[in-house]
PDB file of C-alpha atoms in Angstrom:
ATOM      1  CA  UNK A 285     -12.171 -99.472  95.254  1.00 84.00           C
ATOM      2  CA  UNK A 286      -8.808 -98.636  96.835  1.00 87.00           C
ATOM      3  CA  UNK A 287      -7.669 -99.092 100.675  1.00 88.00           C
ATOM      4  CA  UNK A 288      -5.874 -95.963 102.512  1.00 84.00           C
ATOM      5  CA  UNK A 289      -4.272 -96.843 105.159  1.00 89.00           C
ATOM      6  CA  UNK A 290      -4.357 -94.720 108.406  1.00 88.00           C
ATOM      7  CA  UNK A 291      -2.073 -94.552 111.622  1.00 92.00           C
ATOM      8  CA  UNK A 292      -3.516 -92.674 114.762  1.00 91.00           C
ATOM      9  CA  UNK A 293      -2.219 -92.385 118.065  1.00 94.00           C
ATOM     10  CA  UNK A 294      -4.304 -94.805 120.417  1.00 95.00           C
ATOM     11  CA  UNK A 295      -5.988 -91.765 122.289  1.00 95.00           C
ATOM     12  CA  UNK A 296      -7.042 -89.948 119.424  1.00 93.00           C
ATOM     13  CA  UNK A 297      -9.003 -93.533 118.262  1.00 91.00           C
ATOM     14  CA  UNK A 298     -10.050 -93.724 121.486  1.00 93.00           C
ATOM     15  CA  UNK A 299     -11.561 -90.611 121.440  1.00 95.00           C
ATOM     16  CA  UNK A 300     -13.562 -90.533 117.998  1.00 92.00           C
ATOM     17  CA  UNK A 301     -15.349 -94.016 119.454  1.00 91.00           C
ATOM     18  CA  UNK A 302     -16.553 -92.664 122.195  1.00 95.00           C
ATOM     19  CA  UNK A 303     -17.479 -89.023 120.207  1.00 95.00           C
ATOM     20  CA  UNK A 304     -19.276 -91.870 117.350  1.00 95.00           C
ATOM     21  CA  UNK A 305     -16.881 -90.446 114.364  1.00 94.00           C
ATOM     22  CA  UNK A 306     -16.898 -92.541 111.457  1.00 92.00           C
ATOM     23  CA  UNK A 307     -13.686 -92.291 110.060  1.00 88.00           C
ATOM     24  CA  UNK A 308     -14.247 -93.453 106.748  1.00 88.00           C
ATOM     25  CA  UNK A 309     -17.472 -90.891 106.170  1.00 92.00           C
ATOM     26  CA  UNK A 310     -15.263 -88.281 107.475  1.00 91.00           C
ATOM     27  CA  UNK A 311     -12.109 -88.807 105.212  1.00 90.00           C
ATOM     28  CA  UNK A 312     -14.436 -89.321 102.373  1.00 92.00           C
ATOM     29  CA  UNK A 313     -16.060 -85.854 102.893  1.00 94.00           C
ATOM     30  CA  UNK A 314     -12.760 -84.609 103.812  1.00 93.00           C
ATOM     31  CA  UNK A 315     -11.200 -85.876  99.916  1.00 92.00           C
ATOM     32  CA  UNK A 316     -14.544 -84.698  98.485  1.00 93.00           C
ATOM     33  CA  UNK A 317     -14.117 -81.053  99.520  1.00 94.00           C
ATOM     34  CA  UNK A 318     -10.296 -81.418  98.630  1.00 92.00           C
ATOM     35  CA  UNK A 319     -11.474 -82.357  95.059  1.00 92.00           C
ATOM     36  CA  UNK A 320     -13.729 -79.399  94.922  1.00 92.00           C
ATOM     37  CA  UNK A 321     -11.451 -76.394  96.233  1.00 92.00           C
ATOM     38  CA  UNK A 322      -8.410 -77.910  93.838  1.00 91.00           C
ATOM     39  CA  UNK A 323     -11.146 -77.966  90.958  1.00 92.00           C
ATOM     40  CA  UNK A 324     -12.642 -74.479  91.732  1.00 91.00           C
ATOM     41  CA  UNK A 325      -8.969 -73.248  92.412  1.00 90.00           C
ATOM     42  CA  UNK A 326      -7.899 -74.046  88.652  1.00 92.00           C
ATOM     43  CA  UNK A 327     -10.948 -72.780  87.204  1.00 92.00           C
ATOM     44  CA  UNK A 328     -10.556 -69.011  88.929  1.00 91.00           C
ATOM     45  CA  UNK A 329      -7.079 -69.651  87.508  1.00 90.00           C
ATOM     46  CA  UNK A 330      -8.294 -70.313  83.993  1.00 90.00           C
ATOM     47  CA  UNK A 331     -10.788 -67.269  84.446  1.00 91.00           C
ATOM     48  CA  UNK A 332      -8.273 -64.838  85.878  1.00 89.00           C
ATOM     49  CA  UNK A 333      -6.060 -65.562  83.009  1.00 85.00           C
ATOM     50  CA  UNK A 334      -8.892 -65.016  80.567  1.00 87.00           C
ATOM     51  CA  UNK A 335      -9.798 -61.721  81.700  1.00 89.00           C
ATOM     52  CA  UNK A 336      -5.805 -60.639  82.283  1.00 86.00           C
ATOM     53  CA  UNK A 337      -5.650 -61.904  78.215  1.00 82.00           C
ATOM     54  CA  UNK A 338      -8.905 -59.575  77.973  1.00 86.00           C
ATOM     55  CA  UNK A 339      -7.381 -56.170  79.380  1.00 87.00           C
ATOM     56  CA  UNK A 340      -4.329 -57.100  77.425  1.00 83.00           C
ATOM     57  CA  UNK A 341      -2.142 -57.747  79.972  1.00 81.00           C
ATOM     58  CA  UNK A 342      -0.734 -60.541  78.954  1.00 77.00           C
ATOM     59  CA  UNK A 343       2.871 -60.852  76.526  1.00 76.00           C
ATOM     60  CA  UNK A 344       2.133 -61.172  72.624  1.00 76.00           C
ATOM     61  CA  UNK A 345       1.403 -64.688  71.265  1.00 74.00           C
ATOM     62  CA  UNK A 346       4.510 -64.319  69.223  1.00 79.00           C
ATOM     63  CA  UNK A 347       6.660 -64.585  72.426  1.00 76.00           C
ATOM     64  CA  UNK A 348       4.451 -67.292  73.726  1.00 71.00           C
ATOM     65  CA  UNK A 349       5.199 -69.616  71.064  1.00 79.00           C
ATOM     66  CA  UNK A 350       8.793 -68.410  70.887  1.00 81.00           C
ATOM     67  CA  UNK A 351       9.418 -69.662  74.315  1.00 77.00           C
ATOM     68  CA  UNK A 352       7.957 -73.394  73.035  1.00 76.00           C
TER      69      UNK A 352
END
């Protein structure tokens, strides 16, 4: 397990103890969600290139490889 360490002004502590916010459940959640939109992002990347290589909108393989 790995430690993050965390800063906050004194008032904004102050007021997640008295609201009962656990911190660590709500970073946790927070870097869970995080995880998720970056994962779905580069999948709907993946799949919009797919179908732009499907309509044939994309540049012939030959220049593809040229560039490499």
């Amino acid at each position: 397990m790995q430690t993050v360490k965390i800063e906050l002004e004194d008032n904004i502590y102050q007021d997640m103890l008295k609201n009962g916010i656990d911190v660590q459940v709500e970073l946790k959640e927070m870097i869970e969600k995080l995880i998720y939109h970056k994962e779905h992002k580069i999948a709907k990347d993946i799949k919009d290139g797919i179908d732009e290589v499907k309509k044939g909108n994309s540049r012939p393989i030959e220049d593809l490889f040229n560039e490499i």
